[in-house]
Each structure stands twice: as structure tokens, then as C-alpha cells.
């Protein structure tokens, strides 16, 4: 490790000092809803320690054009958010920046051009994750968080553009699927009014069932899970709204959510306007426009897979990427 990096690493780390075998990593997650920077101090064999972070709401899905490209305004908003995050990463003294893009850029008609512009700002190539790789990294994060004692786990992750499902008993899942049922995408495609009409809700529910039918058939062939885990912001928001806190060791809040609890909230959420939803517990302003779509996807997915209750995992894609990087140290 070069002298400048070693010097930069000599900062406070818990009760001691970071040594040269530690790194300060920055994961820049360019998603469908936000550009999210997570900075963590890491070392082989140690739990990642959060150092800081930055999140900018972009909502790329609203900038999609009929031809599937991201509009100029959307590109400008994205690049501005990335530039800000890169500056924050430098200010935090990161030794390695790991930019990655998910469904919105992966599937945009002008995605390659936008990714090239993003790469010019980050100074390192952007890793474009396939949906199945998103699912694998999220599964790894959930497995490490819950430990081997959780047994076989089923992991559900609703993003802005896609829904990831993975199951397995090891750190590499046995089966993964990624389908275009993200909260932002389904809202744009089906819930054209806000509040949505009853017919729009019925149309979305049927669409989710149709898309999930072949996926569910594959997961039905797997052994039943011992533990069902849900990750990422949509599920966390919904659990704070309709779930329950559970006692746990450590400072982190632990939430569980029953499908029946969430299903009871869907029609109430759908009757409220965005401002009304933003006043509810757990529903942040940037999520209020797509939380109804996310709730419908969550309920229908749990129903299709025969899941009555999920436990919310605070780790997801970004933590999975960092854990994968630690394994290579």
C-alpha cells in the first residue's frame, strides 16, 4: 500500500487506530430512486463500521422517455448527484470508491452513454449489476447479518426498478430471480393517478401475479425456508408503518411485519394523497409517491410465496458489495 494511502488510514477506528490492513471504502449505489453513498471502515475478519454517507433523491424512473431513454433533465440530475457524492467521498478520505448501477441505468436506451459520463466523474468504471447479481449480493448481506443460525433463508428485496428474490442455506443462494416489479416502475406503469383508482390497483395486482407465477413455481421446488427476510427501503418503510418492533441484542432496531398487517394498510394508503402519506410513520417524502405500488408488490409477493411474516434486515445491496470486497482483502 502506498505511503499516501497508509497515512490516510491512520484515523480513529473505534478505540484504536486504523492500520495499513484496513480500508475506508465508499460504495456509490446509483439506483432507480436515489444516488446513495455509504462509507465504511473495513478490515479482514471484522464487521464493517459505518463512517458516514450521503443520499440524494433523483427518482430516475420519472425521467424515462417513451423510447426507454433517460431525458436530458434526468441525466443532468443524475450527474449532479454523482458529482456531489464523489466530492463527499473524497472529503471522507475513502481509499477506494466502488460505483455500481442497478436497473434504471442497466435498462435505459442511452445507458452506455450515461454510464460513460458517470465514470468520468467517479474516475473508476461503474459496475453495472445484473438483477441476479443484485440478488446475490443482497442475499450475502442478509446471510451475514442473520448468521448461520437462521438456517435456510428466503430474501425479498423491492427496489425502484426491480424485485429480487433469493433463497438458500449457504452464502451463495441456491436460486435467484430478478423481475421488473420495482416500486417506481410499477407506479409509473399502472398507478397513473394519485391517489390511484380502484381499477388501477386491480390491474397492478393482476400484473404482479402474472409476472410472479413462473418464478413462484421454481421456488416451490426448493425446501421451505426457516427464515424469511426482507431488505431495502421499501420494506423498511412499510414495516415502520404496519409492522412491530421486536426485542433484540444491540443498538439496531429490529422490525417484523405480517402480511395481514400490511394488506390492511394498502387500501388506506391508496386513499391518501402524497402529502397525507408523508405524515404517516416510516413514509419519507421521497417514498410517498411510490409506496402504494411498493406495498402492492410486497403483499402480492408474500402471498404468492406463502409468506405470512418477514423480518426486516438492515443490510442490503451496499453492505453485500462491501462484504464481497472484504472477502478479497
Short mmCIF file of C-alpha atoms in Angstrom, two decimals:
data_model
loop_
_atom_site.label_atom_id
_atom_site.label_comp_id
_atom_site.label_asym_id
_atom_site.label_seq_id
_atom_site.Cartn_x
_atom_site.Cartn_y
_atom_site.Cartn_z
CA UNK A 1 0.00 0.00 0.00
CA UNK A 2 1.46 3.38 -0.99
CA UNK A 3 2.51 5.95 1.62
CA UNK A 4 -0.35 8.38 0.98
CA UNK A 5 -2.95 5.66 1.46
CA UNK A 6 -1.27 4.32 4.60
CA UNK A 7 -1.15 7.84 6.02
CA UNK A 8 -4.80 8.43 5.19
CA UNK A 9 -5.72 5.25 7.03
CA UNK A 10 -4.26 6.44 10.31
CA UNK A 11 -7.53 7.82 11.63
CA UNK A 12 -9.64 6.94 14.65
CA UNK A 13 -11.15 3.47 14.43
CA UNK A 14 -13.22 2.59 17.44
CA UNK A 15 -10.94 2.59 20.47
CA UNK A 16 -7.79 2.22 18.39
CA UNK A 17 -6.24 3.36 15.15
CA UNK A 18 -6.77 2.07 11.64
CA UNK A 19 -3.68 0.23 10.49
CA UNK A 20 -2.46 -0.39 6.98
CA UNK A 21 -4.55 -3.56 6.61
CA UNK A 22 -7.76 -1.54 6.98
CA UNK A 23 -9.55 0.33 4.23
CA UNK A 24 -12.12 3.08 4.09
CA UNK A 25 -14.47 2.00 1.31
CA UNK A 26 -17.11 4.08 -0.38
CA UNK A 27 -19.94 2.31 -2.19
CA UNK A 28 -21.80 4.58 -4.60
CA UNK A 29 -25.14 2.94 -5.34
CA UNK A 30 -26.77 4.56 -8.38
CA UNK A 31 -30.30 3.24 -8.13
CA UNK A 32 -33.69 3.95 -9.63
CA UNK A 33 -34.71 6.28 -6.81
CA UNK A 34 -31.55 7.59 -5.16
CA UNK A 35 -27.82 8.05 -5.54
CA UNK A 36 -26.58 6.69 -2.23
CA UNK A 37 -23.02 6.86 -0.91
CA UNK A 38 -22.14 4.59 2.02
CA UNK A 39 -18.67 4.96 3.59
CA UNK A 40 -17.39 2.20 5.85
CA UNK A 41 -14.13 1.27 7.55
CA UNK A 42 -13.35 -2.37 6.89
CA UNK A 43 -10.77 -4.99 7.74
CA UNK A 44 -10.48 -8.74 7.17
CA UNK A 45 -12.49 -10.66 9.73
CA UNK A 46 -14.11 -7.54 11.21
CA UNK A 47 -17.62 -6.18 10.96
CA UNK A 48 -17.81 -3.12 8.63
CA UNK A 49 -18.01 0.07 10.68
CA UNK A 50 -20.14 2.86 9.16
CA UNK A 51 -18.21 6.11 8.82
CA UNK A 52 -20.78 8.23 7.03
CA UNK A 53 -22.98 8.52 3.99
CA UNK A 54 -24.88 10.75 1.63
CA UNK A 55 -28.16 10.19 -0.17
CA UNK A 56 -29.62 12.28 -2.99
CA UNK A 57 -33.13 11.62 -4.29
CA UNK A 58 -33.20 11.58 -8.11
CA UNK A 59 -36.16 9.29 -8.99
CA UNK A 60 -34.75 8.34 -12.37
CA UNK A 61 -37.88 6.43 -13.33
CA UNK A 62 -39.81 9.68 -13.78
CA UNK A 63 -37.30 10.79 -16.43
CA UNK A 64 -37.80 7.75 -18.66
CA UNK A 65 -38.87 8.64 -22.20
CA UNK A 66 -41.21 6.58 -24.43
CA UNK A 67 -38.17 5.14 -26.24
CA UNK A 68 -36.71 3.90 -22.94
CA UNK A 69 -34.01 6.56 -22.67
CA UNK A 70 -33.39 8.90 -19.73
CA UNK A 71 -34.19 12.52 -20.62
CA UNK A 72 -31.55 15.26 -20.64
CA UNK A 73 -33.04 16.66 -17.43
CA UNK A 74 -32.74 13.25 -15.81
CA UNK A 75 -29.14 12.86 -16.92
CA UNK A 76 -28.30 16.30 -15.53
CA UNK A 77 -29.96 15.48 -12.19
CA UNK A 78 -28.11 12.16 -12.00
CA UNK A 79 -24.70 13.61 -12.84
CA UNK A 80 -25.18 16.42 -10.32
CA UNK A 81 -25.98 13.86 -7.60
CA UNK A 82 -22.99 11.70 -8.54
CA UNK A 83 -20.65 14.69 -8.59
CA UNK A 84 -21.82 15.68 -5.10
CA UNK A 85 -21.36 12.15 -3.77
CA UNK A 86 -17.87 11.85 -5.25
CA UNK A 87 -16.91 15.10 -3.53
CA UNK A 88 -18.26 13.75 -0.23
CA UNK A 89 -16.31 10.52 -0.70
CA UNK A 90 -13.09 12.46 -1.23
CA UNK A 91 -13.79 14.61 1.81
CA UNK A 92 -14.27 11.42 3.86
CA UNK A 93 -10.87 10.18 2.73
CA UNK A 94 -12.04 6.98 1.04
CA UNK A 95 -9.27 4.74 -0.19
CA UNK A 96 -11.43 3.01 -2.75
CA UNK A 97 -14.66 4.10 -4.41
CA UNK A 98 -16.95 1.36 -5.70
CA UNK A 99 -19.62 2.84 -8.01
CA UNK A 100 -22.36 0.48 -9.11
CA UNK A 101 -25.56 0.91 -11.09
CA UNK A 102 -28.75 -1.12 -10.96
CA UNK A 103 -31.89 -1.48 -13.07
CA UNK A 104 -32.59 2.11 -14.19
CA UNK A 105 -29.25 2.57 -15.95
CA UNK A 106 -28.90 -1.09 -16.83
CA UNK A 107 -32.04 -0.99 -18.94
CA UNK A 108 -32.06 2.60 -20.25
CA UNK A 109 -31.70 3.00 -24.01
CA UNK A 110 -28.97 5.60 -23.51
CA UNK A 111 -27.48 3.75 -20.52
CA UNK A 112 -23.99 3.26 -22.03
CA UNK A 113 -23.60 6.99 -22.72
CA UNK A 114 -24.85 7.94 -19.26
CA UNK A 115 -22.56 5.38 -17.63
CA UNK A 116 -19.58 6.79 -19.51
CA UNK A 117 -20.41 10.26 -18.19
CA UNK A 118 -20.76 8.89 -14.66
CA UNK A 119 -17.42 7.10 -15.00
CA UNK A 120 -15.75 10.38 -15.92
CA UNK A 121 -16.93 11.81 -12.60
CA UNK A 122 -16.07 8.81 -10.43
CA UNK A 123 -12.67 8.21 -12.02
CA UNK A 124 -13.26 4.45 -11.95
CA UNK A 125 -15.53 2.27 -14.10
CA UNK A 126 -19.09 1.83 -12.92
CA UNK A 127 -20.03 -1.78 -12.22
CA UNK A 128 -23.38 -2.46 -13.84
CA UNK A 129 -25.09 -5.16 -11.81
CA UNK A 130 -27.42 -7.65 -13.39
CA UNK A 131 -30.58 -8.23 -11.39
CA UNK A 132 -29.41 -11.68 -10.33
CA UNK A 133 -26.13 -10.23 -9.07
CA UNK A 134 -28.10 -7.67 -7.05
CA UNK A 135 -29.99 -10.59 -5.53
CA UNK A 136 -26.77 -12.49 -4.72
CA UNK A 137 -25.12 -9.53 -3.02
CA UNK A 138 -28.25 -8.75 -1.01
CA UNK A 139 -28.53 -12.41 -0.03
CA UNK A 140 -24.91 -12.39 1.16
CA UNK A 141 -25.62 -9.32 3.32
CA UNK A 142 -28.71 -10.94 4.86
CA UNK A 143 -26.90 -14.21 5.48
CA UNK A 144 -24.01 -12.48 7.28
CA UNK A 145 -26.38 -10.29 9.30
CA UNK A 146 -28.63 -13.11 10.50
CA UNK A 147 -25.89 -15.74 10.77
CA UNK A 148 -25.88 -19.46 10.22
CA UNK A 149 -28.40 -19.95 13.00
CA UNK A 150 -31.13 -18.60 10.73
CA UNK A 151 -30.90 -21.78 8.65
CA UNK A 152 -32.32 -21.68 5.15
CA UNK A 153 -33.39 -18.12 4.34
CA UNK A 154 -35.63 -16.56 1.73
CA UNK A 155 -34.71 -12.95 0.93
CA UNK A 156 -37.08 -10.39 -0.66
CA UNK A 157 -35.85 -7.02 -1.91
CA UNK A 158 -38.06 -4.40 -3.60
CA UNK A 159 -36.05 -1.69 -5.32
CA UNK A 160 -37.18 1.16 -7.52
CA UNK A 161 -36.97 -0.78 -10.76
CA UNK A 162 -36.94 -4.45 -9.84
CA UNK A 163 -37.84 -7.08 -7.27
CA UNK A 164 -35.16 -9.59 -6.25
CA UNK A 165 -35.87 -12.94 -4.63
CA UNK A 166 -33.22 -15.40 -3.43
CA UNK A 167 -33.15 -18.48 -1.23
CA UNK A 168 -30.50 -20.80 0.12
CA UNK A 169 -28.70 -22.20 3.13
CA UNK A 170 -25.14 -21.06 2.34
CA UNK A 171 -23.65 -17.67 1.45
CA UNK A 172 -24.30 -18.31 -2.24
CA UNK A 173 -28.06 -18.72 -2.84
CA UNK A 174 -29.46 -21.84 -4.45
CA UNK A 175 -31.96 -19.90 -6.56
CA UNK A 176 -32.23 -16.24 -7.52
CA UNK A 177 -34.68 -14.26 -9.61
CA UNK A 178 -34.98 -10.60 -10.58
CA UNK A 179 -38.21 -9.33 -12.13
CA UNK A 180 -39.34 -5.86 -13.20
CA UNK A 181 -41.62 -5.25 -10.24
CA UNK A 182 -39.87 -2.34 -8.53
CA UNK A 183 -41.91 0.22 -6.61
CA UNK A 184 -41.10 3.07 -9.00
CA UNK A 185 -41.60 1.06 -12.18
CA UNK A 186 -44.95 -0.40 -11.18
CA UNK A 187 -46.18 3.00 -10.03
CA UNK A 188 -45.30 4.59 -13.38
CA UNK A 189 -46.72 1.74 -15.43
CA UNK A 190 -50.00 1.17 -13.58
CA UNK A 191 -50.85 3.84 -11.00
CA UNK A 192 -51.32 6.81 -13.31
CA UNK A 193 -53.42 8.79 -10.83
CA UNK A 194 -52.51 9.73 -7.29
CA UNK A 195 -54.45 8.60 -5.34
CA UNK A 196 -54.85 5.65 -7.74
CA UNK A 197 -58.21 4.37 -8.89
CA UNK A 198 -59.59 1.00 -7.90
CA UNK A 199 -59.16 -0.32 -11.44
CA UNK A 200 -55.52 0.76 -11.47
CA UNK A 201 -54.87 -1.12 -8.24
CA UNK A 202 -56.62 -4.22 -9.59
CA UNK A 203 -54.56 -4.03 -12.76
CA UNK A 204 -51.30 -3.82 -10.82
CA UNK A 205 -52.24 -6.71 -8.54
CA UNK A 206 -53.01 -8.92 -11.53
CA UNK A 207 -49.78 -7.89 -13.25
CA UNK A 208 -47.72 -8.83 -10.17
CA UNK A 209 -49.44 -12.21 -10.00
CA UNK A 210 -48.83 -12.88 -13.69
CA UNK A 211 -45.15 -11.94 -13.53
CA UNK A 212 -44.55 -13.97 -10.37
CA UNK A 213 -46.36 -17.14 -11.47
CA UNK A 214 -43.40 -18.83 -13.20
CA UNK A 215 -40.98 -17.59 -10.53
CA UNK A 216 -43.10 -18.98 -7.71
CA UNK A 217 -43.21 -22.36 -9.44
CA UNK A 218 -39.41 -22.55 -9.27
CA UNK A 219 -39.21 -21.50 -5.63
CA UNK A 220 -41.90 -24.04 -4.74
CA UNK A 221 -39.42 -26.75 -5.69
CA UNK A 222 -36.94 -25.51 -3.06
CA UNK A 223 -37.04 -26.71 0.55
CA UNK A 224 -39.16 -24.37 2.70
CA UNK A 225 -37.20 -21.56 4.36
CA UNK A 226 -36.57 -21.44 8.09
CA UNK A 227 -36.48 -17.65 8.00
CA UNK A 228 -37.92 -15.03 5.61
CA UNK A 229 -36.01 -11.75 5.37
CA UNK A 230 -36.99 -8.51 3.64
CA UNK A 231 -34.49 -5.76 2.87
CA UNK A 232 -34.13 -2.24 1.47
CA UNK A 233 -36.03 0.98 1.88
CA UNK A 234 -39.49 0.00 0.64
CA UNK A 235 -39.81 -2.90 3.07
CA UNK A 236 -38.27 -0.87 5.90
CA UNK A 237 -40.76 1.95 5.33
CA UNK A 238 -43.69 -0.44 5.22
CA UNK A 239 -42.56 -2.24 8.38
CA UNK A 240 -42.34 1.04 10.29
CA UNK A 241 -45.87 1.77 9.15
CA UNK A 242 -47.56 -1.58 9.67
CA UNK A 243 -45.09 -3.81 11.49
CA UNK A 244 -43.85 -4.21 15.04
CA UNK A 245 -40.60 -3.67 16.89
CA UNK A 246 -39.08 -6.77 18.45
CA UNK A 247 -36.56 -7.11 21.25
CA UNK A 248 -33.02 -7.81 20.08
CA UNK A 249 -29.44 -7.59 21.26
CA UNK A 250 -27.58 -4.50 20.07
CA UNK A 251 -28.45 -0.91 19.21
CA UNK A 252 -30.16 -1.60 15.88
CA UNK A 253 -33.95 -1.59 15.70
CA UNK A 254 -35.46 -4.90 14.64
CA UNK A 255 -38.80 -4.99 12.86
CA UNK A 256 -41.18 -7.75 11.85
CA UNK A 257 -44.19 -7.38 9.60
CA UNK A 258 -47.13 -9.69 8.99
CA UNK A 259 -48.71 -9.87 5.57
CA UNK A 260 -52.14 -9.38 7.11
CA UNK A 261 -50.98 -6.15 8.77
CA UNK A 262 -49.62 -4.76 5.51
CA UNK A 263 -52.63 -5.89 3.45
CA UNK A 264 -54.87 -3.97 5.83
CA UNK A 265 -52.86 -0.80 5.14
CA UNK A 266 -52.84 -0.96 1.32
CA UNK A 267 -56.39 0.43 0.74
CA UNK A 268 -55.80 3.12 3.36
CA UNK A 269 -52.52 4.17 1.73
CA UNK A 270 -54.22 4.24 -1.65
CA UNK A 271 -56.92 6.62 -0.44
CA UNK A 272 -54.42 9.21 0.81
CA UNK A 273 -52.71 11.81 -1.34
CA UNK A 274 -48.88 12.11 -1.27
CA UNK A 275 -48.92 14.77 1.45
CA UNK A 276 -51.16 12.62 3.61
CA UNK A 277 -48.91 9.59 3.21
CA UNK A 278 -45.83 11.61 4.12
CA UNK A 279 -47.38 12.26 7.55
CA UNK A 280 -47.50 8.54 8.35
CA UNK A 281 -44.75 6.85 10.36
CA UNK A 282 -41.95 5.45 8.19
CA UNK A 283 -43.07 7.09 4.93
CA UNK A 284 -40.42 9.60 3.88
CA UNK A 285 -41.27 12.35 1.35
CA UNK A 286 -39.23 10.74 -1.44
CA UNK A 287 -41.09 7.43 -1.00
CA UNK A 288 -44.64 8.72 -0.72
CA UNK A 289 -45.18 8.72 -4.49
CA UNK A 290 -44.30 5.05 -4.95
CA UNK A 291 -45.11 3.49 -1.60
CA UNK A 292 -48.57 2.29 -2.75
CA UNK A 293 -47.03 0.43 -5.68
CA UNK A 294 -44.35 -0.98 -3.38
CA UNK A 295 -46.96 -2.10 -0.85
CA UNK A 296 -48.99 -3.90 -3.53
CA UNK A 297 -45.87 -5.69 -4.78
CA UNK A 298 -44.91 -6.64 -1.21
CA UNK A 299 -48.32 -8.08 -0.34
CA UNK A 300 -48.72 -9.99 -3.60
CA UNK A 301 -45.17 -11.37 -3.42
CA UNK A 302 -45.63 -12.59 0.14
CA UNK A 303 -48.98 -14.10 -0.78
CA UNK A 304 -47.61 -15.84 -3.88
CA UNK A 305 -44.70 -17.33 -1.94
CA UNK A 306 -46.86 -18.33 1.03
CA UNK A 307 -45.07 -15.95 3.40
CA UNK A 308 -47.05 -14.83 6.45
CA UNK A 309 -44.34 -12.74 8.13
CA UNK A 310 -40.97 -11.17 7.29
CA UNK A 311 -38.14 -9.88 9.43
CA UNK A 312 -36.52 -6.67 8.21
CA UNK A 313 -32.77 -6.84 7.65
CA UNK A 314 -30.87 -3.52 7.89
CA UNK A 315 -28.18 -4.75 5.50
CA UNK A 316 -28.81 -4.97 1.76
CA UNK A 317 -27.05 -4.43 -1.57
CA UNK A 318 -24.42 -1.89 -0.48
CA UNK A 319 -23.38 -3.95 2.51
CA UNK A 320 -23.26 -7.04 0.33
CA UNK A 321 -20.88 -5.31 -2.07
CA UNK A 322 -18.64 -4.26 0.82
CA UNK A 323 -18.66 -7.77 2.31
CA UNK A 324 -17.68 -9.21 -1.07
CA UNK A 325 -14.80 -6.70 -1.23
CA UNK A 326 -13.66 -7.56 2.30
CA UNK A 327 -13.51 -11.22 1.33
CA UNK A 328 -10.95 -10.28 -1.33
CA UNK A 329 -8.68 -8.38 1.09
#
